[in-house]
Coordinates of C-alpha atoms in Angstrom, one line a residue:
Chain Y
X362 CA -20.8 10.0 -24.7
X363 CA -22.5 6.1 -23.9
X364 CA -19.2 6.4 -21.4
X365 CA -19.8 9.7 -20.4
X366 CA -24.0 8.8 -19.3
X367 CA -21.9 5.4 -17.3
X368 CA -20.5 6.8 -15.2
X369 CA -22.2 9.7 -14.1
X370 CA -25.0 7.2 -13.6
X371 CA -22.5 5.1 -11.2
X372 CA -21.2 8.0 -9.2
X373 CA -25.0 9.6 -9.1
X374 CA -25.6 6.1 -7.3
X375 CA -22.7 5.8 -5.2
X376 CA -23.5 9.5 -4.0
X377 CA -27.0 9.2 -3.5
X378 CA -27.3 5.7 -1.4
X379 CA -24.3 7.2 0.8
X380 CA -25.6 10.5 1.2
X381 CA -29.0 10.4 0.8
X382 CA -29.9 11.1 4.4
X383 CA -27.8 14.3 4.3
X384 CA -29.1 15.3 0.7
X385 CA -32.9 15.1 1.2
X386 CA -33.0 16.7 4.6
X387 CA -30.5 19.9 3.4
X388 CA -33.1 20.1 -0.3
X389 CA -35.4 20.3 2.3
X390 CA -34.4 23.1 4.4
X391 CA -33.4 25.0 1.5
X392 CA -37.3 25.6 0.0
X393 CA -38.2 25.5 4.1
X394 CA -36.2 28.7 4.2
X395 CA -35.9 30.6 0.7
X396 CA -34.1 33.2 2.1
X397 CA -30.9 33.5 0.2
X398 CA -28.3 33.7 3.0
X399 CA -30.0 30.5 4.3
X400 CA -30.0 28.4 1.0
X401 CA -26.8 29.5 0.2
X402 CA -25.9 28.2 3.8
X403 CA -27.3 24.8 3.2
X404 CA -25.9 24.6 -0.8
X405 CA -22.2 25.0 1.1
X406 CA -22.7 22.2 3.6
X407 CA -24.4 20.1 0.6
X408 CA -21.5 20.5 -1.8
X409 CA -18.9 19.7 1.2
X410 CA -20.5 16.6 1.8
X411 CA -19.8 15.2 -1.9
X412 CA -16.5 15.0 -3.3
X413 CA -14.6 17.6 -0.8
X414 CA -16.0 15.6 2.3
X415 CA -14.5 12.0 0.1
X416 CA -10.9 13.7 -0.6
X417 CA -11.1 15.4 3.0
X418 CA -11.5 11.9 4.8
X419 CA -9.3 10.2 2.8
X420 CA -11.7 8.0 0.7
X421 CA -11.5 9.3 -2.8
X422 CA -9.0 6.4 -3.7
X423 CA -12.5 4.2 -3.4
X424 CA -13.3 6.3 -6.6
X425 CA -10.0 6.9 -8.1
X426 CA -9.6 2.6 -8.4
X427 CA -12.4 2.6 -10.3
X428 CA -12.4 3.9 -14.1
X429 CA -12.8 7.5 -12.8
X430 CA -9.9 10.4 -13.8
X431 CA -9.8 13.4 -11.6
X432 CA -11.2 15.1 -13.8
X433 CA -13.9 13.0 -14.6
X434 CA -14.8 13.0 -10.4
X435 CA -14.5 16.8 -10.4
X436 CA -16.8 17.6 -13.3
X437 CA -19.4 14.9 -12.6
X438 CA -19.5 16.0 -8.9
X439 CA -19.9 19.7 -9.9
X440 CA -22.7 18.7 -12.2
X441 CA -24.6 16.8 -8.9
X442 CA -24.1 19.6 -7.0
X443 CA -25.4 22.0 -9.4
X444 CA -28.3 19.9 -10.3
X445 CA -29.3 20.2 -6.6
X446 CA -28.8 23.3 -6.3
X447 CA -31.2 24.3 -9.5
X448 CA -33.7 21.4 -8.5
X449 CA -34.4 23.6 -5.1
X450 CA -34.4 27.0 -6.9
X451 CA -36.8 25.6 -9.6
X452 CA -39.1 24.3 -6.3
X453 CA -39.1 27.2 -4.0
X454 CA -39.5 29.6 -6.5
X455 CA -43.4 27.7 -7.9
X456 CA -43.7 27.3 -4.1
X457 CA -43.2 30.8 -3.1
X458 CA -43.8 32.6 -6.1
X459 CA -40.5 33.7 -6.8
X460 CA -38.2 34.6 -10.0
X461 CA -37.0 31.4 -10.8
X462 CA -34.4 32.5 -13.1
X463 CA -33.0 34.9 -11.1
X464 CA -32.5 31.9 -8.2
X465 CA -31.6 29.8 -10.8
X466 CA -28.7 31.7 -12.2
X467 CA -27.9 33.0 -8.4
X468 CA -27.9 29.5 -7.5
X469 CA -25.3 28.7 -10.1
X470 CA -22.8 31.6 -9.5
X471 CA -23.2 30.4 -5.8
X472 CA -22.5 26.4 -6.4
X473 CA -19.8 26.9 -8.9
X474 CA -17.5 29.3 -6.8
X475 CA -18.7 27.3 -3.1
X476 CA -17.8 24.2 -4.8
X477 CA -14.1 25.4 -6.3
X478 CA -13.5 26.5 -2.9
X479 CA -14.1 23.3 -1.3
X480 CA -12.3 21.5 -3.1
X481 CA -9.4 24.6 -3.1
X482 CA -9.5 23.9 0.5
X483 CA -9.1 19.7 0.2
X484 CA -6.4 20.0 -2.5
X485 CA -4.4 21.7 0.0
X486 CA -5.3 19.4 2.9
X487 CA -7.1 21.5 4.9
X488 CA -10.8 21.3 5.9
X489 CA -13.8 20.2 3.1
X490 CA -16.3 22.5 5.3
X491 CA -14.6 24.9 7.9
X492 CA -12.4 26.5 6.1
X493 CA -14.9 27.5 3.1
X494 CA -17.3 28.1 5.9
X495 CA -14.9 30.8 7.4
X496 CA -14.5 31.9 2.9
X497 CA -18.6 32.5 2.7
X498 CA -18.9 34.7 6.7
X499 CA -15.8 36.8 5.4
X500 CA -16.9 36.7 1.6
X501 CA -20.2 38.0 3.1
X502 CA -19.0 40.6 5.1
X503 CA -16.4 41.9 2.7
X504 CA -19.5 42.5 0.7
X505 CA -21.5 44.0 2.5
X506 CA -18.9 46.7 3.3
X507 CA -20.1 50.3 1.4
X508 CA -21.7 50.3 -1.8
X509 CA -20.9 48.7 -5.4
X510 CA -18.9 51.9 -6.4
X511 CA -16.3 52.0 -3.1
X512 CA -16.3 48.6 -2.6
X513 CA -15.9 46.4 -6.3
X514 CA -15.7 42.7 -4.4
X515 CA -19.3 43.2 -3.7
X516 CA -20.1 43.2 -7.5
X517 CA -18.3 40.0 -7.6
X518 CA -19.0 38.2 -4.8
X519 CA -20.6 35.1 -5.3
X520 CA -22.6 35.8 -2.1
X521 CA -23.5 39.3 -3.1
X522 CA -23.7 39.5 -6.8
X523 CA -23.5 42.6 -7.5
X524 CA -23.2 42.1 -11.0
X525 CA -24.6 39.2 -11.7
X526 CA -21.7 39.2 -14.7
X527 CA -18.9 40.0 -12.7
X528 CA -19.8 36.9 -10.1
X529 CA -20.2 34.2 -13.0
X530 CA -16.9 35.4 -14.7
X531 CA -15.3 35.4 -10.9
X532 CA -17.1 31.6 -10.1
X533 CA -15.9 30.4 -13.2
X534 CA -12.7 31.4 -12.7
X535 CA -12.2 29.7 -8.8
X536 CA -13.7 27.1 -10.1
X537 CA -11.3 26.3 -13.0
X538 CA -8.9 27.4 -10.9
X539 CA -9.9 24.9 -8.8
X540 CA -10.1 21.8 -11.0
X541 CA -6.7 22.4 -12.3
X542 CA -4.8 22.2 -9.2
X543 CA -6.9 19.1 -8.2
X544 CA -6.1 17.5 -11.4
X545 CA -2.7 18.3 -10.7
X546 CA -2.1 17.5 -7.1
X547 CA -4.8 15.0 -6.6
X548 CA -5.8 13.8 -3.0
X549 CA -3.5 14.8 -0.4
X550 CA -2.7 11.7 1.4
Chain T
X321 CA 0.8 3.4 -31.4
X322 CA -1.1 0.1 -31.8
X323 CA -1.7 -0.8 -28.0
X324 CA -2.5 -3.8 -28.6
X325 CA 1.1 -4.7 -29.2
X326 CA 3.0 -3.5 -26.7
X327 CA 5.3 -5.5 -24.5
X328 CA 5.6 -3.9 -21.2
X329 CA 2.4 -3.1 -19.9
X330 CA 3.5 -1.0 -17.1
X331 CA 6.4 0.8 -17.0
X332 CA 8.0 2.7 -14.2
X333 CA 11.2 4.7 -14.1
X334 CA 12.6 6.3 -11.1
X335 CA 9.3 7.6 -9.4
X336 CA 10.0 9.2 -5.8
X337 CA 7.5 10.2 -3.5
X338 CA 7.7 12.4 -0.3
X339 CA 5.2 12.5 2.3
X340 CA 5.2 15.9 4.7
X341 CA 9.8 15.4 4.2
X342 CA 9.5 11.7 4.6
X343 CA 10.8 9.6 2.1
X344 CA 8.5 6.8 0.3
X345 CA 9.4 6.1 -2.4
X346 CA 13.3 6.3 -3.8
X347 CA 14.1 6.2 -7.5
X348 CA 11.7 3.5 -8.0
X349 CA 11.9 1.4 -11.4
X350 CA 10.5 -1.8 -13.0
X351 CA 8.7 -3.0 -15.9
X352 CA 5.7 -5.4 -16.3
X353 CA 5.4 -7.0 -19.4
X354 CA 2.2 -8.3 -21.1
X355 CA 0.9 -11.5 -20.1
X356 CA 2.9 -11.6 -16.5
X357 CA 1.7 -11.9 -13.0
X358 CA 4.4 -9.8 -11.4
X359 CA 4.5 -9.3 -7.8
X360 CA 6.1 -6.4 -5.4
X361 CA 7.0 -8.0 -2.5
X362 CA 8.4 -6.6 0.7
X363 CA 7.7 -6.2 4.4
X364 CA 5.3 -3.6 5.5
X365 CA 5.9 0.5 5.4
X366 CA 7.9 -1.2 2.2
X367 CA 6.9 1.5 -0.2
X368 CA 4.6 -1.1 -2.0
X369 CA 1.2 0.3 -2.0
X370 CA 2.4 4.0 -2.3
X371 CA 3.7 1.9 -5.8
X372 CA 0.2 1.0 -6.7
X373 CA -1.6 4.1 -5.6
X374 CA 1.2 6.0 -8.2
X375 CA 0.1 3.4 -10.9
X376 CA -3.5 3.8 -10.8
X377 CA -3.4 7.5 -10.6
X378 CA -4.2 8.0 -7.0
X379 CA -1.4 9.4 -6.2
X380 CA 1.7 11.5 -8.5
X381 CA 4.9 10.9 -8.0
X382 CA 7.0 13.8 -7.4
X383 CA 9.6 12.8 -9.7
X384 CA 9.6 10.5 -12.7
X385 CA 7.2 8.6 -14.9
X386 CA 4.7 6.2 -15.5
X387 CA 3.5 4.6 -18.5
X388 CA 0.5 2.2 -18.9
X389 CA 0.2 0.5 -22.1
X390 CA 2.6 3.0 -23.6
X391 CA 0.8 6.0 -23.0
X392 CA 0.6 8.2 -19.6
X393 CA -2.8 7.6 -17.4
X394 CA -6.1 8.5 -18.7
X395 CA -9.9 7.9 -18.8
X396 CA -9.5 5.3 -21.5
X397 CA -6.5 3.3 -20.1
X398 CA -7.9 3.2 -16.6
X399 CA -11.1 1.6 -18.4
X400 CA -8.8 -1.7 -19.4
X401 CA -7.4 -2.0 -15.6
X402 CA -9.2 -2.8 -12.9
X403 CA -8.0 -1.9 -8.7
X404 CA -8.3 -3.9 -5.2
X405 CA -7.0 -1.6 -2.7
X406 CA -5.4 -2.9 0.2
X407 CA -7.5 -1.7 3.4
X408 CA -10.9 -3.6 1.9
X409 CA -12.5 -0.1 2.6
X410 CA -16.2 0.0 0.7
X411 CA -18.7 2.6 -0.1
X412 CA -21.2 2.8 2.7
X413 CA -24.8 1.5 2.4
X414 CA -24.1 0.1 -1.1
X415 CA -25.4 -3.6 -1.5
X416 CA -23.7 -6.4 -3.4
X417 CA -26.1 -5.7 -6.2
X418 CA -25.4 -2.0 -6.4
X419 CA -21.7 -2.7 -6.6
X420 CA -22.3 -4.8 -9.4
X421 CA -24.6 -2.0 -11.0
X422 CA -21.5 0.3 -10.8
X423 CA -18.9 -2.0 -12.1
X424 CA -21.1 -3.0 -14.9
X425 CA -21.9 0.1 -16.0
X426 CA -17.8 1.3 -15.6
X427 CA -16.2 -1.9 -17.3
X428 CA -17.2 -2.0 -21.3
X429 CA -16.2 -6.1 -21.5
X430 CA -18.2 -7.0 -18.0
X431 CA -19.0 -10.2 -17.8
X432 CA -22.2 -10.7 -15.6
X433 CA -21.7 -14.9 -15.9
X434 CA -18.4 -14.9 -14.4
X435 CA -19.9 -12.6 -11.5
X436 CA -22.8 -14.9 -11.4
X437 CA -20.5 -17.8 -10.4
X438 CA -18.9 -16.0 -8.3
X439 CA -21.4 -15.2 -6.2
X440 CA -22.9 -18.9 -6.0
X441 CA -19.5 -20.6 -5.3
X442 CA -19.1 -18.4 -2.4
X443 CA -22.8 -17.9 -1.3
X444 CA -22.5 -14.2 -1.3
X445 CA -25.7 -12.2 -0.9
X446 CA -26.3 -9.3 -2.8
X447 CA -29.1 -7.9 -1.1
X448 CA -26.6 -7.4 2.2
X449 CA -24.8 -4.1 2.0
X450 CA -20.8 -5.4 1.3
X451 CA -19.9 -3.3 4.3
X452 CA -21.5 -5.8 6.4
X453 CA -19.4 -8.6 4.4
X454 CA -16.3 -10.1 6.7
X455 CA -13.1 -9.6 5.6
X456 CA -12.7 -12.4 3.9
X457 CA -15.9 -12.1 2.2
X458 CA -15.2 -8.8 1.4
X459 CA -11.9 -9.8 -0.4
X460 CA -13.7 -12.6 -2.4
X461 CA -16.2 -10.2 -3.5
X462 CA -13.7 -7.6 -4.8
X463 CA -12.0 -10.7 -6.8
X464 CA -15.2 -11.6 -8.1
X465 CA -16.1 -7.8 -9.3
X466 CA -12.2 -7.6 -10.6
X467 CA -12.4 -10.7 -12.1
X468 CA -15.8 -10.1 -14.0
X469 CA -14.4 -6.6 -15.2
X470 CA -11.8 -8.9 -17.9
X471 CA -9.5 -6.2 -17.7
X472 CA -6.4 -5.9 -19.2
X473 CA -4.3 -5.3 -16.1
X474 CA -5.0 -5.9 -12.9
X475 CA -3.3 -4.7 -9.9
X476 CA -4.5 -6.3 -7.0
X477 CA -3.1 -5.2 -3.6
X478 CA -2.3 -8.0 -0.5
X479 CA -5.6 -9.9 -2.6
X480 CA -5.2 -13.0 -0.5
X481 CA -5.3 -11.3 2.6
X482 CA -8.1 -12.1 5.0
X483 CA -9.0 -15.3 3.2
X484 CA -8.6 -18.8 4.4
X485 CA -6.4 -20.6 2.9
X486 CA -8.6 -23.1 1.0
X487 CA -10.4 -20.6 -0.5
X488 CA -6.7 -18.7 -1.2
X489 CA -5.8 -21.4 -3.1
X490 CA -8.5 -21.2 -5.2
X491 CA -8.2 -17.7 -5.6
X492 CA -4.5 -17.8 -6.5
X493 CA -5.4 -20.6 -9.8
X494 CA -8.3 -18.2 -10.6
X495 CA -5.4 -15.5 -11.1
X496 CA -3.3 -17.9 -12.8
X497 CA -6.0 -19.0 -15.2
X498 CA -6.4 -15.2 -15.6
X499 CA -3.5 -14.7 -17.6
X500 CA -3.2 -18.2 -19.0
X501 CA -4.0 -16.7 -22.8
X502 CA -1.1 -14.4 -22.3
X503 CA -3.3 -11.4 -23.0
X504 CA -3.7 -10.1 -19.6
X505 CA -1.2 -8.7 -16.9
X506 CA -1.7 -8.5 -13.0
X507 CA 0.3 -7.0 -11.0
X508 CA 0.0 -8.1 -7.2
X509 CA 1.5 -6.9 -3.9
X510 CA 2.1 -9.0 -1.4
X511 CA 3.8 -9.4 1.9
X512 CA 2.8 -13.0 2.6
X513 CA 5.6 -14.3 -0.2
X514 CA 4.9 -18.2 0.7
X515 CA 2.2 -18.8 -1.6
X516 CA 3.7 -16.4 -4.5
X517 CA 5.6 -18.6 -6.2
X518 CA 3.0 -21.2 -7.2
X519 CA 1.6 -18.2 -9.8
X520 CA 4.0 -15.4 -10.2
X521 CA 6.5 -14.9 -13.7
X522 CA 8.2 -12.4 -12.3
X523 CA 8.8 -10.0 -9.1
X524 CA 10.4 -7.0 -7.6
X525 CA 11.7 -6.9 -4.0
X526 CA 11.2 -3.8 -2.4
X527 CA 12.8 -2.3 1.4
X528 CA 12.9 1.0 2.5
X529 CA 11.3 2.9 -0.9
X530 CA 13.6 1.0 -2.9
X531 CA 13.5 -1.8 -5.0
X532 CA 16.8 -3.8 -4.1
X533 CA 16.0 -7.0 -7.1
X534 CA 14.1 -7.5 -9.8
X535 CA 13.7 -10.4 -12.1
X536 CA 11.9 -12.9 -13.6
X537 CA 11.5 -16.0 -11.3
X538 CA 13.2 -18.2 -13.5
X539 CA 16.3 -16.2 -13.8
X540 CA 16.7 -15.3 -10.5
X541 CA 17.1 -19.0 -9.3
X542 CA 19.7 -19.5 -11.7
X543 CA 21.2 -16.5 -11.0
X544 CA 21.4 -17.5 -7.2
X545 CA 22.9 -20.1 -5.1
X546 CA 22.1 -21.7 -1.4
X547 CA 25.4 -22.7 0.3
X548 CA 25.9 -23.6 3.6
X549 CA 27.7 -21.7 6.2
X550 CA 30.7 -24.2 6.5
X551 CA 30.8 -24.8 2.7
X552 CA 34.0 -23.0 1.1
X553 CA 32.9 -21.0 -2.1
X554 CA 35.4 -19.1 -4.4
X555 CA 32.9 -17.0 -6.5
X556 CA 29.6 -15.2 -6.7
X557 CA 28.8 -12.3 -4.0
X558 CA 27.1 -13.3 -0.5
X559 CA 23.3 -11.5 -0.6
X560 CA 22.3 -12.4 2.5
X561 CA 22.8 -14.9 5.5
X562 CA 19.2 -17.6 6.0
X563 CA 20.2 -19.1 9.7
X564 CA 22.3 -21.5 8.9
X565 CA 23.0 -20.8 4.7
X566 CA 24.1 -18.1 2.5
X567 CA 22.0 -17.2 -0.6
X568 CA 24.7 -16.5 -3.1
X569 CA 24.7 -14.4 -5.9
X570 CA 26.9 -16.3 -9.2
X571 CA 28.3 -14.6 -12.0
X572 CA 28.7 -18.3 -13.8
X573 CA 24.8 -19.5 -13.8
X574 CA 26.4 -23.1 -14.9
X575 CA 28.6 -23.6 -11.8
X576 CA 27.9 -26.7 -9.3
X577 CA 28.2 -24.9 -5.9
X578 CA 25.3 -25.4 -3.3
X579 CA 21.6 -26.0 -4.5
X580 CA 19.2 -23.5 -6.3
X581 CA 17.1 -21.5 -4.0
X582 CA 13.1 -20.9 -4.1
X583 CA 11.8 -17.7 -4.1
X584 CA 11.0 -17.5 -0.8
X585 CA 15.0 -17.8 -0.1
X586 CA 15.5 -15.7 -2.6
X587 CA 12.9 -12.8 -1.4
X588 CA 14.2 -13.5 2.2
X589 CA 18.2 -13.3 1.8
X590 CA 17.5 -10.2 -0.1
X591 CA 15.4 -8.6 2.6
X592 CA 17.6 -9.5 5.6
X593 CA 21.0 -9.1 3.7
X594 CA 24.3 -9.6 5.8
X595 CA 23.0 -8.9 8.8
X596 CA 22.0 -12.0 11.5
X597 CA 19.9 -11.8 14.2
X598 CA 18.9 -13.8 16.8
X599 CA 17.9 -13.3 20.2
X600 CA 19.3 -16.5 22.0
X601 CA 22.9 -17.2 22.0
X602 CA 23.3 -21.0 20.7

């Protein structure tokens, strides 16, 4: 566990001295703009810039040298991620008076299926923000097509969330789907 | 298993690697054992650090296997070896003393004294982010943080690169006192095959995604013969030609023909094989 608390500690550090610029000004834009399209817009480009933008651009090795498993990178990263993404639900809800554990839980369904994507994407060698940027306008649209009785993605989507059920069960599932083909085919170059 | 007793540290058997069709790596095998300072050498595009990057888990092989301490790679094994990766790349806007925050907190057995000296040999300063370091400095940093992890294995790739060659020197017994209690391995990658032989047990030679020898040092000078090109021999197999001599391989390791070689023959008639070249006609 001591191990555990290291090295999250280490690649919390790493992250935040090489990203802080990006981090603080996206946290800020998200309780600027508590609209949920808009949040969710800035929690994608946030999560692209940590591990998918490293495996993307070819630096991940920097972490893999160091005592770091693949797994270990995915799950710590995930956990960053997510920990942003509550941190700004948590402050724009007492800011603008919202239900903060509907955000909360939205937030969640959001960041776990936006981050399996992304790193989906890198596995493959494509694009860390593009390509799951062209996944969240289509995801989007294919929800907002008829209503939650002719059109079931919407009660999945993890834009939508129809069901707030269905979209965890449906994050949960990119998202391991996600970390196993990562842990099996690591960084692509 | 007890780990603690096991011979070869690092074992790899026939690993290949593909890259978008091209071939990298060809039915790769060798094995380090504990206590040695073995080195891949070869010439670049060699197949070397695609080696290394398979090793520490950066990168799986498409076919074969790899076995660190006995056991497959994992979270607790990669905590008892420690990485220099070849292109010096560093996390951005980290400073010395972050780096040393991270390694500290990733290596169980860090030892903050060795670092310490380190960094007042070589007048590093902390406060400077190491992306700002030269080359060189860069390089003697790594060694430091490597060093100061006491990890059981090190693999260290091209780690006297960039560094004069005072300071090399010094770097190279600093490996070699490393392993002097026989309880450590490092494995090192090297192109630059001059200054090898001072440290190194053992070594693999590897062209073309292959490894074409592999020995320990001392057995692979008595396995080997330097004859001139007018001397008459009647055994052992011609490896390669070396301008004007042949390094020869003998099947009788107690025979009197030519003189034994050094590594760097060795390495070199290996690499360039039978084939001469020269560009002026003498």
């Amino acid at each position: 566990m001591r191990m555990l608390m290291n090295k999250i500690e280490a690649y919390f550090l790493k992250e935040f001295r090489e990203k802080s610029l990006v981090i603080v000004i996206l946290f800020t834009m998200m309780f600027l703009i508590p609209a949920n399209w808009f949040r969710f817009f800035f929690m994608l480009l946030i999560i692209s810039s940590l591990l998918p933008r490293d495996v993307h651009h070819g630096r991940v090795h920097l972490l893999s040298s160091l005592p770091f498993s693949r797994s270990d990178l995915f799950w710590i990263s995930y956990i960053l991620a997510t920990l942003i993404g509550i941190s700004t639900s948590l402050v724009t809800s007492t800011i603008w008076f919202l239900n903060s554990g509907d955000r909360i839980v939205s937030m969640l369904i959001f960041s776990s299926a936006y981050f399996g994507i992304c790193m989906l994407s890198v596995s493959f060698g494509l694009d860390h923000f593009v390509i799951p940027l062209f996944v969240f306008f289509g995801g989007g649209f294919m929800g907002s097509l008829g209503t939650s009785t002719t059109n079931p993605y919407s009660l999945v989507s993890p834009v939508y969330q129809g069901s707030k059920l269905g979209s965890l069960v449906f994050s949960l599932l990119i998202l391991i789907v996600s970390w196993i083909i990562f842990e099996r085919k690591g960084a692509p170059k | 298993m007890n780990m603690s007793n096991v011979k070869n540290v690092v074992e790899v058997e026939k690993i290949r690697k593909n890259f978008g069709g091209k071939i990298v790596l060809n039915d790769v095998s060798f094995n380090v054992r504990k206590g040695e300072i073995f080195a891949l050498v070869g010439p670049n595009g060699a197949g070397k650090t695609t080696t290394l990057r398979c090793i520490f888990g950066d990168l799986n092989p498409d076919e074969g296997e790899i076995r660190i301490f006995g056991s497959k790679l994992n979270s607790k094994i990669k905590m008892r070896m420690a990485v220099m990766n070849e292109g010096r790349e560093t996390f951005r806007r980290l400073t010395g003393q972050e780096y040393i925050k991270i390694w500290s907190n990733l290596y169980p057995n860090w030892n903050d004294k060795l670092m310490s000296s380190f960094v007042l040999h070589y007048g590093l300063d902390l406060r400077e982010r190491v992306e700002r370091y030269s080359l060189g400095m860069k390089t003697i940093f790594m060694l430091g943080l490597i060093i100061s992890s006491s990890s059981d294995l090190l693999i260290l790739d091209e780690p006297t690169h960039h560094i004069d060659p005072e300071i090399r020197m010094e770097m190279l017994q600093v490996l070699k006192d490393y392993t002097s209690h026989g309880d450590k391995t490092i494995i090192i990658s090297s192109h630059e095959i001059y200054e090898l032989e001072e440290i190194i047990t053992s070594f693999a030679i590897m062209k073309e995604g292959k490894i074409i020898y592999s020995d320990s040092i001392d057995e692979a000078k008595t396995k080997h013969r330097i004859v001139g090109k007018d001397e008459k021999v009647h055994e052992g197999e011609i490896i390669g030609i070396l301008n004007d001599e042949y390094l020869l391989r003998v099947e009788n390791t107690n025979t009197d023909v030519g003189r034994y070689p050094t590594f760097r023959e060795i390495v070199l008639g290996y690499l360039r094989g039978k084939v001469s070249f020269r560009i002026f006609e003498t």
